[in-house]
Every structure is written in C-alpha cells, then in structure tokens.
Coordinates of C-alpha atoms and ligand atoms in Angstrom, one line a residue:
M961 CA 91.9 77.5 48.6
S962 CA 91.1 78.6 52.2
Q963 CA 92.5 76.7 55.2
Q964 CA 89.7 75.0 57.1
F965 CA 89.4 75.1 60.9
D966 CA 86.7 74.4 63.5
V967 CA 87.9 77.4 65.5
V968 CA 89.8 80.5 64.5
V969 CA 90.9 82.9 67.2
I970 CA 91.8 86.4 66.2
G971 CA 94.3 87.9 68.7
G972 CA 97.1 86.2 70.5
G973 CA 97.0 87.9 73.9
P974 CA 96.1 86.2 77.2
G975 CA 92.5 86.0 76.0
G976 CA 93.2 84.6 72.5
Y977 CA 96.2 82.3 73.0
V978 CA 94.5 80.7 76.0
A979 CA 91.3 80.2 74.1
A980 CA 93.2 78.6 71.2
I981 CA 95.0 76.2 73.5
R982 CA 91.8 75.2 75.3
A983 CA 89.9 74.8 72.0
A984 CA 92.7 72.5 70.7
Q985 CA 92.7 70.5 74.0
L986 CA 89.0 69.9 73.4
G987 CA 89.7 68.4 70.0
F988 CA 88.9 71.3 67.7
S989 CA 91.2 72.0 64.7
T990 CA 92.3 75.5 65.8
A991 CA 94.2 78.5 64.4
C992 CA 95.3 81.7 66.2
V993 CA 95.9 84.8 64.1
D994 CA 97.9 87.5 65.7
A995 CA 99.2 90.8 64.3
F996 CA 101.6 91.9 67.0
K997 CA 105.2 92.7 65.9
N998 CA 108.0 93.5 68.4
P999 CA 110.2 96.6 67.9
E1000 CA 112.5 94.5 65.7
G1001 CA 109.5 93.8 63.4
K1002 CA 109.2 90.2 64.4
P1003 CA 105.9 88.5 65.4
S1004 CA 105.6 88.1 69.1
L1005 CA 102.7 86.3 70.7
G1006 CA 101.2 87.2 74.0
G1007 CA 99.4 90.5 73.1
T1008 CA 99.5 93.7 75.1
C1009 CA 100.0 91.7 78.4
L1010 CA 103.2 90.0 77.5
N1011 CA 104.7 92.5 75.1
V1012 CA 103.8 96.0 76.4
G1013 CA 101.8 95.4 79.6
C1014 CA 101.6 93.1 82.6
I1015 CA 104.9 91.3 82.2
P1016 CA 107.3 94.0 81.2
S1017 CA 105.8 96.4 83.8
K1018 CA 106.4 93.9 86.5
A1019 CA 109.9 93.3 85.4
L1020 CA 110.7 97.0 85.6
L1021 CA 108.9 97.3 88.9
Q1022 CA 111.2 94.6 90.3
S1023 CA 114.3 96.2 88.9
S1024 CA 113.4 99.6 90.4
E1025 CA 112.5 98.0 93.8
N1026 CA 115.9 96.3 93.9
F1027 CA 117.6 99.7 93.1
H1028 CA 115.6 101.4 95.8
A1029 CA 116.3 98.6 98.3
I1030 CA 120.1 98.7 97.8
Q1031 CA 120.1 102.4 98.4
H1032 CA 117.5 102.7 101.2
E1033 CA 116.9 99.3 102.8
F1034 CA 120.0 97.2 102.8
A1035 CA 121.8 99.4 105.3
N1036 CA 119.2 98.3 107.9
H1037 CA 120.3 94.7 107.4
G1038 CA 123.9 95.8 108.0
I1039 CA 124.7 95.5 104.3
T1040 CA 126.5 98.3 102.7
A1041 CA 127.3 98.6 99.0
S1042 CA 129.3 101.4 97.4
S1043 CA 127.3 103.8 95.2
A1044 CA 124.6 101.9 93.4
K1045 CA 124.1 102.8 89.8
I1046 CA 121.3 102.0 87.4
D1047 CA 122.1 100.8 83.9
V1048 CA 118.8 101.5 82.1
A1049 CA 119.8 99.7 78.9
K1050 CA 120.7 96.6 80.8
M1051 CA 117.4 96.8 82.8
L1052 CA 115.5 97.0 79.5
E1053 CA 117.5 94.2 78.0
R1054 CA 116.5 92.0 80.9
K1055 CA 112.8 93.0 80.5
N1056 CA 113.0 92.2 76.7
G1057 CA 114.6 88.9 77.5
I1058 CA 111.6 87.9 79.7
I1059 CA 109.2 88.9 76.9
S1060 CA 111.1 86.8 74.3
K1061 CA 111.3 83.8 76.6
N1062 CA 107.5 83.9 77.3
A1063 CA 106.6 84.6 73.7
A1064 CA 108.7 81.6 72.6
G1065 CA 106.9 79.6 75.3
I1066 CA 103.5 80.4 73.7
S1067 CA 104.8 79.3 70.3
F1068 CA 106.0 76.1 71.9
L1069 CA 102.5 75.6 73.5
F1070 CA 100.9 76.2 70.1
K1071 CA 103.1 73.5 68.6
K1072 CA 102.5 71.1 71.4
N1073 CA 98.7 71.5 71.2
K1074 CA 98.7 71.6 67.4
V1075 CA 97.3 75.2 67.2
A1076 CA 98.1 76.7 63.8
N1077 CA 100.1 79.9 64.5
I1078 CA 99.3 82.4 61.8
H1079 CA 100.9 85.8 61.9
G1080 CA 99.0 88.8 60.4
L1081 CA 95.9 90.9 60.7
G1082 CA 92.7 88.9 60.8
T1083 CA 89.7 90.5 59.0
L1084 CA 86.2 89.0 59.0
K1085 CA 85.2 89.0 55.3
A1086 CA 81.9 87.1 54.9
R1087 CA 79.6 84.3 55.8
Q1088 CA 79.9 81.3 53.5
G1089 CA 77.2 78.7 54.2
E1090 CA 77.8 77.6 57.8
K1091 CA 81.3 79.0 57.9
W1092 CA 83.0 82.4 58.4
L1093 CA 85.6 83.6 55.9
I1094 CA 88.7 85.3 57.4
E1095 CA 91.4 87.1 55.5
V1096 CA 94.9 87.4 56.9
S1097 CA 97.1 90.2 55.8
D1098 CA 100.6 91.3 56.6
N1099 CA 102.0 94.7 55.7
G1100 CA 98.9 95.4 53.6
A1101 CA 99.2 92.2 51.5
V1102 CA 96.8 89.2 51.9
V1103 CA 98.8 86.2 53.0
D1104 CA 96.1 83.7 53.9
T1105 CA 92.4 83.0 53.9
L1106 CA 90.8 80.8 56.5
E1107 CA 87.4 79.3 57.0
A1108 CA 86.0 78.5 60.4
T1109 CA 82.8 77.3 62.0
H1110 CA 83.5 79.3 65.2
V1111 CA 85.5 82.5 65.5
I1112 CA 86.7 83.9 68.8
L1113 CA 87.6 87.6 68.7
A1114 CA 90.3 88.6 71.2
T1115 CA 91.7 91.8 69.7
G1116 CA 92.3 93.6 73.0
S1117 CA 92.6 97.3 73.6
T1118 CA 94.7 100.3 72.8
P1119 CA 95.5 103.4 74.9
R1120 CA 92.9 106.1 75.2
Q1121 CA 94.3 109.3 73.6
L1122 CA 93.9 112.7 75.1
P1123 CA 92.2 114.8 72.5
G1124 CA 94.7 116.9 70.5
V1125 CA 97.7 115.3 72.2
P1126 CA 99.1 112.6 70.0
T1127 CA 101.5 110.1 71.6
D1128 CA 104.8 109.9 69.8
N1129 CA 106.4 107.6 72.3
H1130 CA 109.3 110.0 72.4
M1131 CA 108.1 113.0 74.4
V1132 CA 104.5 112.0 75.0
L1133 CA 104.3 108.3 75.9
D1134 CA 101.7 105.6 76.2
N1135 CA 102.4 102.3 77.9
E1136 CA 104.8 101.2 75.1
G1137 CA 106.9 104.3 75.5
A1138 CA 106.7 104.3 79.3
L1139 CA 108.2 100.8 79.3
A1140 CA 111.0 101.6 77.0
L1141 CA 112.5 104.9 78.1
S1142 CA 116.2 104.7 77.4
A1143 CA 117.2 107.1 80.3
V1144 CA 115.6 108.3 83.5
P1145 CA 113.9 111.6 82.8
K1146 CA 114.6 114.3 85.4
R1147 CA 111.0 115.5 85.5
L1148 CA 108.3 113.0 84.5
G1149 CA 104.7 114.0 84.2
V1150 CA 101.9 111.4 84.2
I1151 CA 98.3 112.1 83.3
G1152 CA 95.9 109.7 85.1
A1153 CA 96.5 108.2 88.5
G1154 CA 95.1 104.8 87.5
V1155 CA 96.9 101.5 87.5
I1156 CA 99.4 102.3 84.7
G1157 CA 100.1 105.8 86.1
L1158 CA 100.8 104.5 89.6
E1159 CA 102.9 101.5 88.4
M1160 CA 105.0 103.3 85.8
G1161 CA 105.2 106.4 88.0
S1162 CA 106.7 104.2 90.8
V1163 CA 109.2 102.7 88.5
W1164 CA 110.7 105.9 87.2
K1165 CA 110.4 107.6 90.6
R1166 CA 112.5 104.9 92.2
L1167 CA 115.0 105.2 89.5
G1168 CA 115.5 108.9 90.2
A1169 CA 112.8 110.9 88.3
E1170 CA 110.7 113.6 90.0
V1171 CA 107.2 112.3 89.2
T1172 CA 104.0 114.4 89.2
I1173 CA 100.8 112.6 88.5
L1174 CA 97.8 114.7 87.4
E1175 CA 94.4 113.0 88.0
A1176 CA 91.0 114.3 86.9
A1177 CA 89.0 112.5 89.5
P1178 CA 88.7 114.0 93.0
T1179 CA 88.8 110.6 94.6
F1180 CA 92.0 108.5 94.6
L1181 CA 91.5 104.9 93.3
A1182 CA 87.7 105.3 93.3
A1183 CA 87.2 101.6 92.5
A1184 CA 89.1 100.4 95.5
D1185 CA 87.9 100.3 99.1
Q1186 CA 88.4 103.8 100.3
Q1187 CA 90.1 102.8 103.6
I1188 CA 92.8 101.0 101.6
A1189 CA 92.9 103.7 99.0
K1190 CA 93.6 106.4 101.6
E1191 CA 96.4 104.3 103.1
A1192 CA 97.7 103.8 99.6
F1193 CA 97.7 107.5 98.8
K1194 CA 99.7 108.2 102.0
A1195 CA 102.2 105.4 101.2
L1196 CA 102.7 106.4 97.6
T1197 CA 103.0 110.1 98.2
K1198 CA 104.9 110.1 101.5
D1199 CA 107.1 107.0 101.1
T1200 CA 107.4 106.4 97.4
G1201 CA 107.5 110.2 96.9
L1202 CA 105.0 110.5 94.0
D1203 CA 103.4 114.0 93.8
I1204 CA 99.8 113.1 93.1
K1205 CA 97.4 115.9 92.4
L1206 CA 93.7 115.0 92.4
G1207 CA 90.7 116.9 90.8
V1208 CA 92.9 118.4 88.1
K1209 CA 91.4 119.7 84.8
I1210 CA 94.0 119.3 82.0
G1211 CA 94.2 122.2 79.6
E1212 CA 96.6 122.7 76.7
I1213 CA 99.6 120.4 76.3
K1214 CA 102.5 121.6 74.2
A1215 CA 105.4 119.3 73.3
T1216 CA 108.7 120.5 71.8
K1217 CA 111.7 118.4 71.0
K1218 CA 113.0 118.8 74.6
H1219 CA 110.0 119.5 76.9
V1220 CA 106.3 119.0 77.4
T1221 CA 104.4 121.7 79.0
V1222 CA 101.1 120.8 80.6
N1223 CA 98.6 123.5 81.5
Y1224 CA 96.0 122.5 84.1
E1225 CA 93.5 123.9 86.6
L1226 CA 93.4 122.9 90.2
N1227 CA 91.0 124.4 92.7
G1228 CA 90.2 127.3 90.3
E1229 CA 93.8 128.2 89.8
S1230 CA 95.7 127.8 86.5
H1231 CA 99.1 126.1 86.5
A1232 CA 101.7 125.4 83.8
V1233 CA 104.3 122.8 84.5
E1234 CA 107.2 121.6 82.3
F1235 CA 108.3 118.0 82.1
D1236 CA 111.0 116.2 80.2
K1237 CA 108.7 113.3 79.4
L1238 CA 104.9 112.9 79.7
I1239 CA 103.1 109.6 80.2
V1240 CA 99.4 109.6 79.2
S1241 CA 97.6 106.8 81.0
I1242 CA 93.9 107.7 81.1
G1243 CA 92.4 104.3 80.3
R1244 CA 92.2 102.0 77.3
V1245 CA 89.7 101.6 74.5
P1246 CA 88.5 98.4 72.7
N1247 CA 90.5 97.6 69.6
T1248 CA 88.3 96.6 66.6
A1249 CA 90.5 98.3 63.9
G1250 CA 90.9 96.2 60.8
L1251 CA 88.6 93.5 62.2
G1252 CA 86.0 93.9 59.5
A1253 CA 83.0 94.4 61.9
D1254 CA 81.1 96.2 59.1
N1255 CA 81.7 93.5 56.5
V1256 CA 79.7 91.0 58.5
G1257 CA 77.4 93.2 60.6
L1258 CA 79.2 92.6 63.9
Q1259 CA 77.5 94.7 66.5
L1260 CA 79.5 97.1 68.7
D1261 CA 78.0 98.8 71.8
E1262 CA 77.8 102.6 72.3
R1263 CA 81.4 102.6 73.7
G1264 CA 82.9 100.7 70.8
F1265 CA 83.2 97.3 72.6
I1266 CA 82.0 94.2 70.7
A1267 CA 78.5 93.6 72.1
V1268 CA 78.3 90.2 73.8
D1269 CA 75.8 88.4 76.0
D1270 CA 76.8 86.8 79.4
H1271 CA 78.3 83.9 77.5
C1272 CA 80.5 86.1 75.3
H1273 CA 78.4 85.4 72.2
T1274 CA 78.1 88.2 69.7
N1275 CA 75.1 89.0 67.6
L1276 CA 76.4 86.7 64.9
P1277 CA 76.1 82.8 65.0
G1278 CA 79.4 81.2 65.9
I1279 CA 81.2 84.4 66.6
W1280 CA 82.3 85.0 70.1
A1281 CA 84.4 87.8 71.7
I1282 CA 86.5 87.9 74.9
G1283 CA 88.9 90.0 76.9
D1284 CA 89.6 93.7 76.7
V1285 CA 87.5 94.1 73.5
V1286 CA 84.3 93.3 75.4
R1287 CA 82.7 94.7 78.6
G1288 CA 84.1 94.0 82.1
P1289 CA 87.5 94.7 83.7
M1290 CA 90.5 95.0 81.4
L1291 CA 92.5 92.4 83.1
A1292 CA 94.6 89.5 81.7
H1293 CA 93.2 86.9 83.9
K1294 CA 89.6 87.9 83.1
A1295 CA 90.5 87.6 79.3
S1296 CA 92.0 84.2 79.8
E1297 CA 89.1 82.8 81.8
E1298 CA 86.6 84.1 79.2
G1299 CA 88.8 82.4 76.6
V1300 CA 88.6 79.0 78.4
A1301 CA 84.9 79.4 79.0
V1302 CA 84.1 80.2 75.3
A1303 CA 86.2 77.2 74.1
E1304 CA 84.3 75.0 76.6
R1305 CA 80.9 76.4 75.5
I1306 CA 81.7 75.6 71.9
A1307 CA 82.3 72.1 73.1
G1308 CA 78.9 72.0 74.7
Q1309 CA 80.1 72.5 78.3
K1310 CA 78.5 74.9 80.7
P1311 CA 81.4 76.9 82.3
H1312 CA 80.8 80.1 84.3
V1313 CA 83.0 83.2 84.8
D1314 CA 82.0 85.0 88.0
F1315 CA 82.8 88.7 87.7
G1316 CA 82.2 89.0 91.4
V1317 CA 85.4 87.1 92.3
I1318 CA 87.9 88.6 89.9
P1319 CA 91.0 89.8 91.8
W1320 CA 92.5 93.2 91.2
V1321 CA 96.2 93.9 92.0
I1322 CA 98.1 97.1 91.7
Y1323 CA 101.8 96.3 91.8
T1324 CA 103.1 99.4 93.6
S1325 CA 105.1 99.1 96.8
P1326 CA 103.3 98.4 99.0
E1327 CA 101.0 96.4 96.7
I1328 CA 97.3 96.9 96.7
A1329 CA 94.9 94.1 96.0
W1330 CA 91.2 93.2 96.5
V1331 CA 88.4 90.9 95.6
G1332 CA 84.7 91.3 96.1
K1333 CA 82.7 94.3 97.3
T1334 CA 84.2 97.3 98.9
E1335 CA 82.7 98.8 102.1
E1336 CA 81.3 101.7 100.0
Q1337 CA 79.5 99.2 97.7
L1338 CA 78.0 97.3 100.6
K1339 CA 76.7 100.5 102.1
A1340 CA 75.3 101.7 98.8
E1341 CA 73.6 98.4 98.3
G1342 CA 72.2 98.4 101.9
I1343 CA 73.9 95.1 102.8
E1344 CA 74.5 94.7 106.5
Y1345 CA 78.1 93.7 107.0
K1346 CA 80.7 93.2 109.6
K1347 CA 84.4 93.8 109.2
G1348 CA 87.7 92.7 110.6
T1349 CA 91.0 94.5 110.0
S1350 CA 94.6 93.6 110.8
G1351 CA 97.9 95.3 110.1
F1352 CA 101.3 94.0 108.9
G1353 CA 103.0 96.2 111.5
A1354 CA 103.6 93.4 114.0
N1355 CA 103.7 90.5 111.6
G1356 CA 107.0 88.6 112.1
R1357 CA 107.5 87.7 108.5
A1358 CA 106.8 91.3 107.3
L1359 CA 109.2 92.7 109.9
G1360 CA 111.9 90.2 108.7
M1361 CA 111.4 91.3 105.2
G1362 CA 111.6 95.0 106.2
H1363 CA 108.1 95.7 104.8
A1364 CA 105.9 95.7 107.9
Q1365 CA 103.4 98.2 106.5
G1366 CA 99.8 97.8 105.4
T1367 CA 96.4 96.5 106.3
V1368 CA 94.1 93.6 105.5
K1369 CA 90.3 94.2 105.7
L1370 CA 87.8 91.5 105.5
L1371 CA 84.1 92.2 104.9
A1372 CA 81.5 89.6 105.7
C1373 CA 77.7 89.4 105.7
A1374 CA 76.3 90.4 109.1
K1375 CA 73.7 87.7 108.9
T1376 CA 75.3 84.7 107.2
D1377 CA 79.0 85.5 107.9
R1378 CA 79.7 84.8 104.2
I1379 CA 82.8 86.6 103.0
L1380 CA 81.9 89.5 100.7
G1381 CA 85.2 91.2 100.1
L1382 CA 88.9 91.1 101.0
H1383 CA 90.9 94.3 100.6
M1384 CA 94.6 94.7 101.3
I1385 CA 97.6 96.9 101.0
G1386 CA 101.0 95.5 102.0
P1387 CA 103.9 93.2 101.0
M1388 CA 103.1 90.5 98.4
V1389 CA 99.3 91.1 98.7
S1390 CA 99.2 90.1 95.0
E1391 CA 99.7 86.6 96.3
L1392 CA 97.6 86.9 99.5
V1393 CA 94.5 88.0 97.6
S1394 CA 94.2 84.5 96.2
E1395 CA 93.1 83.3 99.6
G1396 CA 90.1 85.7 99.3
V1397 CA 89.3 84.5 95.8
V1398 CA 89.4 80.8 96.8
S1399 CA 87.3 81.5 100.0
M1400 CA 84.7 83.5 98.1
E1401 CA 84.5 80.9 95.3
F1402 CA 83.8 78.2 97.9
K1403 CA 81.3 80.6 99.6
A1404 CA 83.3 80.5 102.8
A1405 CA 82.3 82.3 106.0
S1406 CA 84.8 84.5 107.8
E1407 CA 84.7 81.8 110.5
D1408 CA 86.1 79.3 108.0
L1409 CA 89.1 81.5 107.3
A1410 CA 89.5 82.1 111.0
R1411 CA 89.6 78.4 111.7
I1412 CA 92.0 77.5 108.9
I1413 CA 95.6 77.0 110.0
H1414 CA 98.0 79.6 108.5
A1415 CA 101.7 79.0 108.5
H1416 CA 103.9 80.9 111.0
P1417 CA 105.6 83.1 110.4
S1418 CA 103.9 84.1 107.2
L1419 CA 102.2 87.2 105.7
S1420 CA 99.0 85.1 105.4
E1421 CA 98.7 85.4 109.2
V1422 CA 97.4 88.9 108.7
V1423 CA 94.5 87.6 106.6
H1424 CA 93.9 85.1 109.4
E1425 CA 93.9 87.9 112.0
A1426 CA 91.5 90.0 109.9
A1427 CA 89.1 87.0 109.8
L1428 CA 89.4 86.6 113.6
A1429 CA 88.8 90.3 114.0
A1430 CA 85.6 90.1 112.0
D1431 CA 84.3 88.0 115.0
K1432 CA 85.9 90.3 117.5
R1433 CA 88.4 87.7 118.6
A1434 CA 91.7 88.8 117.1
L1435 CA 94.6 87.3 119.0
H1436 CA 97.2 89.9 118.2
G1437 CA 95.1 92.9 117.6
Ligands
FAD1121 P1 95.6 91.9 74.2 O1 96.5 91.4 75.2 O2 95.5 93.3 73.9 O3 95.9 91.1 72.9 C1 95.3 91.4 71.7 C2 96.2 90.9 70.5 O4 95.4 90.9 69.3 C3 97.4 91.8 70.3 O5 98.5 91.0 70.0 C4 97.0 92.5 69.0 O6 98.1 92.9 68.2 C5 96.2 91.5 68.3 N1 95.2 92.0 67.3 C6 94.4 93.0 67.4 N2 93.6 93.1 66.3 C7 94.0 92.0 65.5 C8 93.5 91.5 64.3 N3 92.5 92.1 63.6 N4 94.1 90.4 63.8 C9 95.1 89.8 64.4 N5 95.5 90.2 65.6 C10 95.0 91.3 66.1 N6 96.3 93.1 83.4 C11 96.5 92.3 84.5 O7 95.6 91.5 84.7 N7 97.6 92.4 85.3 C12 98.5 93.3 85.1 O8 99.5 93.4 85.9 C13 98.4 94.2 84.0 N8 99.4 95.1 83.8 C14 99.2 95.9 82.7 C15 100.2 96.9 82.4 C16 100.1 97.7 81.3 C17 101.2 98.7 81.1 C18 99.0 97.6 80.4 C19 98.9 98.4 79.2 C20 98.0 96.6 80.6 C21 98.1 95.8 81.8 N9 97.1 94.9 82.1 C22 97.3 94.1 83.2 C23 96.0 94.7 81.2 C24 96.2 93.5 80.3 O9 97.3 93.7 79.5 C25 95.0 93.3 79.3 O10 93.8 93.2 80.1 C26 95.1 92.0 78.5 O11 96.3 92.1 77.7 C27 93.9 91.8 77.6 O12 94.1 90.6 76.9 P2 93.4 90.4 75.5 O13 93.8 89.0 75.1 O14 92.0 90.7 75.6 O15 94.1 91.5 74.5
NAI1122 P1 92.8 103.4 84.5 O1 91.3 103.3 84.1 O2 93.3 102.5 85.6 O3 93.1 104.9 85.0 C1 92.9 106.0 84.2 C2 92.9 107.2 85.2 O4 93.0 108.3 84.4 C3 91.6 107.3 86.0 O5 92.0 107.5 87.3 C4 90.9 108.5 85.4 O6 90.1 109.2 86.3 C5 92.0 109.3 84.9 N1 91.7 110.2 83.8 C6 90.9 109.9 82.7 N2 90.8 111.0 81.9 C7 91.6 111.9 82.4 C8 92.0 113.2 82.0 N3 91.5 113.8 80.9 N4 92.8 113.9 82.8 C9 93.3 113.4 84.0 N5 93.0 112.1 84.4 C10 92.2 111.4 83.6 O7 93.6 103.3 83.2 P2 95.1 103.0 82.9 O8 95.9 103.3 84.1 O9 95.4 103.7 81.6 O10 95.1 101.5 82.6 C11 94.3 100.9 81.7 C12 93.8 99.5 82.2 O11 94.9 98.6 82.0 C13 93.4 99.5 83.6 O12 92.1 99.9 83.8 C14 93.6 98.0 83.9 O13 92.4 97.4 83.5 C15 94.7 97.6 83.1 N6 95.9 97.6 83.9 C16 96.0 96.7 84.9 C17 97.1 96.6 85.7 C18 97.1 95.6 86.8 O14 96.2 94.8 86.8 N7 98.0 95.7 87.7 C19 98.3 97.4 85.5 C20 98.1 98.4 84.4 C21 97.0 98.4 83.6

C-alpha cells in the first residue's frame, strides 16, 4: 500500500527541502525524498549546497583566510605569533561538524513542520488517476512507494566531466574531492577559472599550494562587470598569488598514482605541466539520473535540463521542477526561492521570482558580488546609463579591518535614475550586495540610496558614496 501525500518533493537540497517546508506550512501533507549519503554512508539532507558545495567551501575559505591572516596580516596589528601551522585534518573535521549540525537542523525542521523525511532514490513510475506514483529505492532495493497529487523535482546538478578524464577524487578531483584533500598538495592544477576554481584555488593557495588555473575562455569572469573582473584578476593573481592562464586549450591529461600531467595549448604554443592534484571545475550539468523521466514522458530540453515554463511547471500535470535541474543560474538561493514559489503556486497563490535581481557572490578575498546588469549588458542593449564608483581605499572601517581594497560601482538609468546594477569587489561585499537587491526590488533610484543614512564607520558607506558619485556629488571621492 502506497503512502499518500498532497506533495512529494524529490531532492533535499536548498531547492527541495525549502519547497517541502513551505508546502507543509501551507497545509499540504508533504514528503521529501532525498538520496544523498555522507562519506560514512549515512543520509544527510541539504543536497550539494550543504554537503559538498556552498557551506563546506565557505568553511574552508574562512580557515584558509585565518591561516593567511596570522602569517601575513597580524604583524601589522602588532600581534606576533610563533610559526603558524595548519592541521588539515582538524580543519576538515570543523567543516564536517558544520555540515552535520546544519543537516541535523533540516531534519529537525522537517519534524517541526511534519514533513515526512524519506531517504532513498525517488523514481517517477506512473500516473494513476489524478496521482503520481513514486518508487523509493535504497542500495538498489525498493523501500517505499508514494502517491502524490503534486511532485516537485529538485534533483540538482553534478559536475561536468572533461571528456576522457574521469574524476577519481584521488588524483583528479571534482568539488567533493577538492573539499576533502587530506593534505596540502605542493602543485595544484585547476581546470576552469569559474566560481569553484577561484574559491577552491584560493583555499589551497593560502594553505601553501602553488596553484595554476587553466581557463578556456579568453575573458576572465565573462558574466561579471568587466571593470570589476579586471580588478579581481589583478587581486587574485598579484595578491592571492593564483597563476591564472586564460585562453587555454586543454589537450591530453594523464594521471598516474603520483602525478597528473596536463597538456595544453596557449597562444599557439604547446605546454605540458605536472601537478600533484588536479581539480576539474568546468561547470555543472542537471541531474536527472534515476528520476524515471522516460517512465512518465517528462520532457527535458536540449541541454538535459527538465523543461519548465516561467512558473516551474513541467510538461506534465502536477509535476514541477526547481533549482539546478532547470534553466537559470545554479545558485542555492535561486533554488530556494523557486521552491517557495512553487509551493505557493500549488496553494493557488501568485508568487514571482525575478531573475533580474538574483545576487551573485564569489567568496574569494577580496569578495566579488553583483546584482543586476553589467555595464557591458547595458551597452549591448542600448540602454543609456550613468555610473558612480567609489573605492574602499579610504573607508575607515575597511582600513581598520586591514582590507581597504576594492570598488563599488552603481549603474542607473540615465533618464529615470532607477538602479540597474550594483557591482563590487572588496571586503564583505557578499553582505553589501543585499543593499542593491533590496533597492532594485523596491525599484529605487540612485538618489534614494544617496539620501539613505548609512552607519559610520561602515563598509556600506562605499555603496552610499557610489550612489552619490552617480549624481556627481561624491563627498569623499
Ligand atoms: P542540490 O543541492 O544538488 O540537491 C539535490 C539533492 O537531490 C541531492 O541531495 C541529491 O542527492 C538528491 N537527488 C538527486 N536525484 C535524486 C532522486 N532521484 N531521488 C532522491 N534524491 C535525489 N551556490 C550558492 O548560491 N552559493 C554558494 O556559495 C555556492 N557554492 C558552491 C560551491 C560548490 C563547491 C558547489 C559545487 C556549488 C556551490 N553552489 C553555490 C551551488 C549550489 O550548491 C547549488 O546551486 C544548489 O545546491 C542547488 O540546489 P538544488 O536543491 O537544486 O540541488
Ligand atoms: P563555472 O560555470 O562557474 O565555471 C566554469 C569555467 O570553466 C568557465 O570559466 C568555463 O569557461 C571554464 N571551462 C569550461 N570548459 C573548459 C575546458 N574544457 N577547459 C578549460 N576551461 C573550461 O562552473 P564551476 O566553477 O564548475 O561551478 C559550477 C556552478 O556552481 C557555478 O556556475 C555556480 O552556479 C555554482 N557555484 C556557485 C558559487 C557561489 O555562488 N559562490 C560557488 C561555487 C559554485
């Protein structure tokens, strides 16, 4: 006999678990089926984001920044410490502790909201009357069958593989291996100077590795505003010390038990370089393995994403899909917002997720963050704009922190003054970008930001100054 639910969510990442909680809040009987197992073979909710993505990467970034600070920054404060050492095992233990704590937190939230927490692989089996039949299996054996009026697919993504180069997470690593290295490699190669390459490259560089990043594109961070991207390239190569090579064509890669040799071409010249470990971070692909798309005629698009309309509805009645497995940026907060929106749509509400105001953050040091259109996009779209920029160089709070480096750039419509984009590199800009998101959601003008009181001394004063500069009345510029 199948268990009956109003809503079954398949996938317990930031898309799926949030959708399940919201659906339960709205009064639906809800189950969430998730297949993830941690390295000890135990179920662990939270998906890629919590287990092998956003959260562990930020934990290691912080550890590595602390290690860097004690060696290179504390002396400026008059603090000396005798020979700093890094205990990688302890660092990983701390990271794993954060994951366990948050995963247990999601289980607690499921209990609190009466979401049935079902471990296993969820497979769409068939339509039965008005309901969908879902089979749950674990280690190849069927452990449960569920029936639901609505199904929310939130199965996430997996790392894109380089053809002919299998990741073994020993010598050739994807995100999982890059977050679990048991020792600092002497020479670390990274393929792809995207978000993972830059974040993970920064971690291991600060812990002592020589890091070379090989990037196919000729432009660094092509999706970012190029003024900020250029400043980022300089900071990450000169200050962090990453060796980033752009416009590279990767050739044969050979891994032995001790080394990985990467052949590549750059400016028409052939190179071969040997690394002790290689991270492959060349993007991610939607994960529909085991979902049973064919069993029920679920439509995928030409790139393998589950095809959805603007409301995250698939081609099948009552089946929705959200997060990394559908079009749009592969970001945890995008997945969660789609999850909330779908649950509310099932309840007959009319929520809206605006892709134009999704913030992006790259947690390097300095951090890079933006929301809205870049200057390049505005030019390409023929939109007349004005801009204001301001730096962290003279900001009192940034100086006090010892991180007085970076820029905030505000772009506003030349005619209406409405804010169209906010781009930044600098200390804690992951937090500052929220001011841009809120302003843009409220359709604020740059004058609104310029007239809002910002605390002194605070990093947010640089955003304030950028808004003043857009009207050519910066006070400190
Ligand atoms: P996922 O988090 O991938 O969760 C999907 C879940 O579904 C998994 O648990 C999977 O095991 C399970 N599953 C799959 N198929 C089935 C099935 N058939 N049955 C049952 N369960 C199934 N994003 C940010 O916004 N900020 C960051 O700082 C950030 N850092 C990142 C760092 C790294 C190293 C990586 C790899 C990603 C990072 N991301 C970040 C991206 C973020 O992790 C994803 O956008 C987010 O996890 C997508 O959420 P999701 O719920 O769609 O899918
Ligand atoms: P990415 O899309 O950010 O970067 C991949 C990079 O690899 C690109 O610059 C691309 O040009 C390059 N590339 C592709 N094929 C290549 C090849 N054959 N040779 C050399 N370079 C090649 O993807 P990444 O870093 O793997 O991350 C995946 C996704 O995870 C991101 O797009 C992002 O959505 C998410 N993420 C978000 C984070 C955040 O929000 N802070 C952190 C980490 C990941």
